[in-house]
Amino acid sequence: MLVICARLVDEFGESALPLFERCEREIAEAESKSSAMARAKAVLEGREPRKPTDPEPA
């Protein structure tokens, strides 16, 4: 997706920069959500040590 946005910037110039910046934000947000989901799953499966501040499991 980012490559497509970069090509648009290359072809249309500065007017396409907002689209490229939005693509960057969307990708970063998706990666962050995916990482958080993986961490949560690891905690539930007991693969990641709980911190003392973590609530007790239900």
PDB file of N, CA and C in Angstrom:
ATOM      1  N   MET A   1       0.825  -1.185   0.000  1.00  0.00           N
ATOM      2  CA  MET A   1       0.000   0.000   0.000  1.00  0.00           C
ATOM      3  C   MET A   1       0.874   1.254   0.000  1.00  0.00           C
ATOM      4  N   LEU A   2       1.930   1.234   0.804  1.00  0.00           N
ATOM      5  CA  LEU A   2       2.797   2.402   0.881  1.00  0.00           C
ATOM      6  C   LEU A   2       3.504   2.649  -0.448  1.00  0.00           C
ATOM      7  N   VAL A   3       3.851   1.576  -1.140  1.00  0.00           N
ATOM      8  CA  VAL A   3       4.510   1.717  -2.447  1.00  0.00           C
ATOM      9  C   VAL A   3       3.570   2.393  -3.437  1.00  0.00           C
ATOM     10  N   ILE A   4       2.313   2.019  -3.401  1.00  0.00           N
ATOM     11  CA  ILE A   4       1.328   2.634  -4.296  1.00  0.00           C
ATOM     12  C   ILE A   4       1.216   4.124  -4.002  1.00  0.00           C
ATOM     13  N   CYS A   5       1.145   4.465  -2.716  1.00  0.00           N
ATOM     14  CA  CYS A   5       1.060   5.877  -2.336  1.00  0.00           C
ATOM     15  C   CYS A   5       2.319   6.633  -2.754  1.00  0.00           C
ATOM     16  N   ALA A   6       3.475   5.993  -2.615  1.00  0.00           N
ATOM     17  CA  ALA A   6       4.731   6.628  -3.030  1.00  0.00           C
ATOM     18  C   ALA A   6       4.734   6.871  -4.536  1.00  0.00           C
ATOM     19  N   ARG A   7       4.201   5.938  -5.288  1.00  0.00           N
ATOM     20  CA  ARG A   7       4.131   6.120  -6.752  1.00  0.00           C
ATOM     21  C   ARG A   7       3.218   7.286  -7.114  1.00  0.00           C
ATOM     22  N   LEU A   8       2.131   7.435  -6.352  1.00  0.00           N
ATOM     23  CA  LEU A   8       1.237   8.565  -6.601  1.00  0.00           C
ATOM     24  C   LEU A   8       1.952   9.885  -6.337  1.00  0.00           C
ATOM     25  N   VAL A   9       2.751   9.932  -5.276  1.00  0.00           N
ATOM     26  CA  VAL A   9       3.522  11.142  -4.983  1.00  0.00           C
ATOM     27  C   VAL A   9       4.519  11.400  -6.107  1.00  0.00           C
ATOM     28  N   ASP A  10       5.151  10.338  -6.585  1.00  0.00           N
ATOM     29  CA  ASP A  10       6.115  10.478  -7.675  1.00  0.00           C
ATOM     30  C   ASP A  10       5.439  11.024  -8.927  1.00  0.00           C
ATOM     31  N   GLU A  11       4.237  10.545  -9.186  1.00  0.00           N
ATOM     32  CA  GLU A  11       3.539  10.955 -10.406  1.00  0.00           C
ATOM     33  C   GLU A  11       2.857  12.312 -10.277  1.00  0.00           C
ATOM     34  N   PHE A  12       2.216  12.565  -9.129  1.00  0.00           N
ATOM     35  CA  PHE A  12       1.417  13.782  -8.982  1.00  0.00           C
ATOM     36  C   PHE A  12       2.078  14.857  -8.129  1.00  0.00           C
ATOM     37  N   GLY A  13       3.216  14.544  -7.563  1.00  0.00           N
ATOM     38  CA  GLY A  13       3.961  15.543  -6.805  1.00  0.00           C
ATOM     39  C   GLY A  13       3.393  15.827  -5.429  1.00  0.00           C
ATOM     40  N   GLU A  14       3.648  17.050  -4.999  1.00  0.00           N
ATOM     41  CA  GLU A  14       3.333  17.469  -3.638  1.00  0.00           C
ATOM     42  C   GLU A  14       1.849  17.347  -3.293  1.00  0.00           C
ATOM     43  N   SER A  15       0.987  17.432  -4.274  1.00  0.00           N
ATOM     44  CA  SER A  15      -0.447  17.362  -3.994  1.00  0.00           C
ATOM     45  C   SER A  15      -0.862  15.993  -3.452  1.00  0.00           C
ATOM     46  N   ALA A  16      -0.050  14.968  -3.685  1.00  0.00           N
ATOM     47  CA  ALA A  16      -0.366  13.623  -3.196  1.00  0.00           C
ATOM     48  C   ALA A  16       0.286  13.317  -1.846  1.00  0.00           C
ATOM     49  N   LEU A  17       1.063  14.246  -1.310  1.00  0.00           N
ATOM     50  CA  LEU A  17       1.730  14.004  -0.025  1.00  0.00           C
ATOM     51  C   LEU A  17       0.765  13.682   1.116  1.00  0.00           C
ATOM     52  N   PRO A  18      -0.374  14.374   1.243  1.00  0.00           N
ATOM     53  CA  PRO A  18      -1.293  14.016   2.329  1.00  0.00           C
ATOM     54  C   PRO A  18      -1.746  12.552   2.263  1.00  0.00           C
ATOM     55  N   LEU A  19      -1.932  12.048   1.068  1.00  0.00           N
ATOM     56  CA  LEU A  19      -2.319  10.647   0.905  1.00  0.00           C
ATOM     57  C   LEU A  19      -1.205   9.723   1.390  1.00  0.00           C
ATOM     58  N   PHE A  20       0.033  10.043   1.033  1.00  0.00           N
ATOM     59  CA  PHE A  20       1.178   9.245   1.469  1.00  0.00           C
ATOM     60  C   PHE A  20       1.303   9.268   2.993  1.00  0.00           C
ATOM     61  N   GLU A  21       1.150  10.445   3.578  1.00  0.00           N
ATOM     62  CA  GLU A  21       1.245  10.568   5.037  1.00  0.00           C
ATOM     63  C   GLU A  21       0.136   9.776   5.728  1.00  0.00           C
ATOM     64  N   ARG A  22      -1.050   9.798   5.147  1.00  0.00           N
ATOM     65  CA  ARG A  22      -2.145   9.014   5.732  1.00  0.00           C
ATOM     66  C   ARG A  22      -1.847   7.523   5.634  1.00  0.00           C
ATOM     67  N   CYS A  23      -1.297   7.088   4.515  1.00  0.00           N
ATOM     68  CA  CYS A  23      -0.916   5.678   4.366  1.00  0.00           C
ATOM     69  C   CYS A  23       0.075   5.280   5.448  1.00  0.00           C
ATOM     70  N   GLU A  24       1.061   6.138   5.696  1.00  0.00           N
ATOM     71  CA  GLU A  24       2.046   5.850   6.744  1.00  0.00           C
ATOM     72  C   GLU A  24       1.370   5.703   8.105  1.00  0.00           C
ATOM     73  N   ARG A  25       0.458   6.620   8.420  1.00  0.00           N
ATOM     74  CA  ARG A  25      -0.247   6.556   9.714  1.00  0.00           C
ATOM     75  C   ARG A  25      -1.096   5.301   9.826  1.00  0.00           C
ATOM     76  N   GLU A  26      -1.820   4.972   8.765  1.00  0.00           N
ATOM     77  CA  GLU A  26      -2.690   3.792   8.783  1.00  0.00           C
ATOM     78  C   GLU A  26      -1.878   2.514   8.977  1.00  0.00           C
ATOM     79  N   ILE A  27      -0.737   2.418   8.312  1.00  0.00           N
ATOM     80  CA  ILE A  27       0.117   1.234   8.448  1.00  0.00           C
ATOM     81  C   ILE A  27       0.664   1.145   9.868  1.00  0.00           C
ATOM     82  N   ALA A  28       1.127   2.270  10.409  1.00  0.00           N
ATOM     83  CA  ALA A  28       1.664   2.275  11.779  1.00  0.00           C
ATOM     84  C   ALA A  28       0.588   1.873  12.780  1.00  0.00           C
ATOM     85  N   GLU A  29      -0.637   2.366  12.589  1.00  0.00           N
ATOM     86  CA  GLU A  29      -1.739   2.026  13.493  1.00  0.00           C
ATOM     87  C   GLU A  29      -2.078   0.542  13.403  1.00  0.00           C
ATOM     88  N   ALA A  30      -2.111   0.013  12.206  1.00  0.00           N
ATOM     89  CA  ALA A  30      -2.413  -1.412  12.026  1.00  0.00           C
ATOM     90  C   ALA A  30      -1.334  -2.281  12.660  1.00  0.00           C
ATOM     91  N   GLU A  31      -0.072  -1.885  12.501  1.00  0.00           N
ATOM     92  CA  GLU A  31       1.025  -2.644  13.107  1.00  0.00           C
ATOM     93  C   GLU A  31       0.943  -2.588  14.627  1.00  0.00           C
ATOM     94  N   SER A  32       0.584  -1.430  15.159  1.00  0.00           N
ATOM     95  CA  SER A  32       0.468  -1.266  16.606  1.00  0.00           C
ATOM     96  C   SER A  32      -0.655  -2.139  17.158  1.00  0.00           C
ATOM     97  N   LYS A  33      -1.798  -2.148  16.472  1.00  0.00           N
ATOM     98  CA  LYS A  33      -2.924  -2.980  16.908  1.00  0.00           C
ATOM     99  C   LYS A  33      -2.561  -4.454  16.845  1.00  0.00           C
ATOM    100  N   SER A  34      -1.889  -4.847  15.783  1.00  0.00           N
ATOM    101  CA  SER A  34      -1.489  -6.242  15.622  1.00  0.00           C
ATOM    102  C   SER A  34      -0.529  -6.652  16.728  1.00  0.00           C
ATOM    103  N   SER A  35       0.403  -5.775  17.046  1.00  0.00           N
ATOM    104  CA  SER A  35       1.376  -6.049  18.100  1.00  0.00           C
ATOM    105  C   SER A  35       0.680  -6.160  19.453  1.00  0.00           C
ATOM    106  N   ALA A  36      -0.256  -5.274  19.721  1.00  0.00           N
ATOM    107  CA  ALA A  36      -0.991  -5.315  20.985  1.00  0.00           C
ATOM    108  C   ALA A  36      -1.817  -6.592  21.085  1.00  0.00           C
ATOM    109  N   MET A  37      -2.431  -6.992  19.989  1.00  0.00           N
ATOM    110  CA  MET A  37      -3.218  -8.233  19.986  1.00  0.00           C
ATOM    111  C   MET A  37      -2.319  -9.429  20.276  1.00  0.00           C
ATOM    112  N   ALA A  38      -1.145  -9.462  19.676  1.00  0.00           N
ATOM    113  CA  ALA A  38      -0.210 -10.566  19.894  1.00  0.00           C
ATOM    114  C   ALA A  38       0.262 -10.597  21.343  1.00  0.00           C
ATOM    115  N   ARG A  39       0.534  -9.425  21.922  1.00  0.00           N
ATOM    116  CA  ARG A  39       0.963  -9.372  23.325  1.00  0.00           C
ATOM    117  C   ARG A  39      -0.142  -9.850  24.250  1.00  0.00           C
ATOM    118  N   ALA A  40      -1.376  -9.436  23.984  1.00  0.00           N
ATOM    119  CA  ALA A  40      -2.501  -9.859  24.816  1.00  0.00           C
ATOM    120  C   ALA A  40      -2.684 -11.370  24.750  1.00  0.00           C
ATOM    121  N   LYS A  41      -2.580 -11.918  23.564  1.00  0.00           N
ATOM    122  CA  LYS A  41      -2.714 -13.367  23.402  1.00  0.00           C
ATOM    123  C   LYS A  41      -1.601 -14.096  24.154  1.00  0.00           C
ATOM    124  N   ALA A  42      -0.382 -13.568  24.097  1.00  0.00           N
ATOM    125  CA  ALA A  42       0.748 -14.179  24.799  1.00  0.00           C
ATOM    126  C   ALA A  42       0.525 -14.174  26.302  1.00  0.00           C
ATOM    127  N   VAL A  43      -0.014 -13.085  26.824  1.00  0.00           N
ATOM    128  CA  VAL A  43      -0.295 -13.008  28.260  1.00  0.00           C
ATOM    129  C   VAL A  43      -1.329 -14.058  28.640  1.00  0.00           C
ATOM    130  N   LEU A  44      -2.381 -14.178  27.854  1.00  0.00           N
ATOM    131  CA  LEU A  44      -3.432 -15.154  28.152  1.00  0.00           C
ATOM    132  C   LEU A  44      -2.915 -16.581  28.089  1.00  0.00           C
ATOM    133  N   GLU A  45      -1.970 -16.836  27.202  1.00  0.00           N
ATOM    134  CA  GLU A  45      -1.411 -18.181  27.065  1.00  0.00           C
ATOM    135  C   GLU A  45      -0.267 -18.427  28.041  1.00  0.00           C
ATOM    136  N   GLY A  46       0.050 -17.427  28.855  1.00  0.00           N
ATOM    137  CA  GLY A  46       1.090 -17.583  29.858  1.00  0.00           C
ATOM    138  C   GLY A  46       2.501 -17.556  29.305  1.00  0.00           C
ATOM    139  N   ARG A  47       2.669 -17.070  28.094  1.00  0.00           N
ATOM    140  CA  ARG A  47       4.001 -17.028  27.490  1.00  0.00           C
ATOM    141  C   ARG A  47       4.754 -15.764  27.862  1.00  0.00           C
ATOM    142  N   GLU A  48       4.060 -14.794  28.389  1.00  0.00           N
ATOM    143  CA  GLU A  48       4.704 -13.537  28.734  1.00  0.00           C
ATOM    144  C   GLU A  48       4.478 -13.282  30.219  1.00  0.00           C
ATOM    145  N   PRO A  49       5.548 -13.037  30.967  1.00  0.00           N
ATOM    146  CA  PRO A  49       5.357 -12.830  32.409  1.00  0.00           C
ATOM    147  C   PRO A  49       4.489 -11.610  32.682  1.00  0.00           C
ATOM    148  N   ARG A  50       3.654 -11.746  33.686  1.00  0.00           N
ATOM    149  CA  ARG A  50       2.801 -10.632  34.086  1.00  0.00           C
ATOM    150  C   ARG A  50       3.601  -9.675  34.944  1.00  0.00           C
ATOM    151  N   LYS A  51       3.283  -8.423  34.838  1.00  0.00           N
ATOM    152  CA  LYS A  51       3.929  -7.408  35.657  1.00  0.00           C
ATOM    153  C   LYS A  51       3.201  -7.340  36.998  1.00  0.00           C
ATOM    154  N   PRO A  52       3.871  -6.902  38.053  1.00  0.00           N
ATOM    155  CA  PRO A  52       3.209  -6.797  39.361  1.00  0.00           C
ATOM    156  C   PRO A  52       1.987  -5.892  39.331  1.00  0.00           C
ATOM    157  N   THR A  53       1.955  -4.955  38.405  1.00  0.00           N
ATOM    158  CA  THR A  53       0.816  -4.035  38.316  1.00  0.00           C
ATOM    159  C   THR A  53      -0.337  -4.606  37.500  1.00  0.00           C
ATOM    160  N   ASP A  54      -0.126  -5.756  36.846  1.00  0.00           N
ATOM    161  CA  ASP A  54      -1.190  -6.375  36.055  1.00  0.00           C
ATOM    162  C   ASP A  54      -2.268  -6.924  36.984  1.00  0.00           C
ATOM    163  N   PRO A  55      -3.541  -6.769  36.616  1.00  0.00           N
ATOM    164  CA  PRO A  55      -4.610  -7.345  37.445  1.00  0.00           C
ATOM    165  C   PRO A  55      -4.584  -8.871  37.394  1.00  0.00           C
ATOM    166  N   GLU A  56      -5.114  -9.478  38.424  1.00  0.00           N
ATOM    167  CA  GLU A  56      -5.199 -10.939  38.474  1.00  0.00           C
ATOM    168  C   GLU A  56      -6.149 -11.432  37.386  1.00  0.00           C
ATOM    169  N   PRO A  57      -5.847 -12.566  36.765  1.00  0.00           N
ATOM    170  CA  PRO A  57      -6.770 -13.096  35.748  1.00  0.00           C
ATOM    171  C   PRO A  57      -8.089 -13.515  36.380  1.00  0.00           C
ATOM    172  N   ALA A  58      -9.141 -13.408  35.601  1.00  0.00           N
ATOM    173  CA  ALA A  58     -10.486 -13.746  36.098  1.00  0.00           C
ATOM    174  C   ALA A  58     -10.678 -15.232  36.237  1.00  0.00           C
TER     175      ALA A  58
END
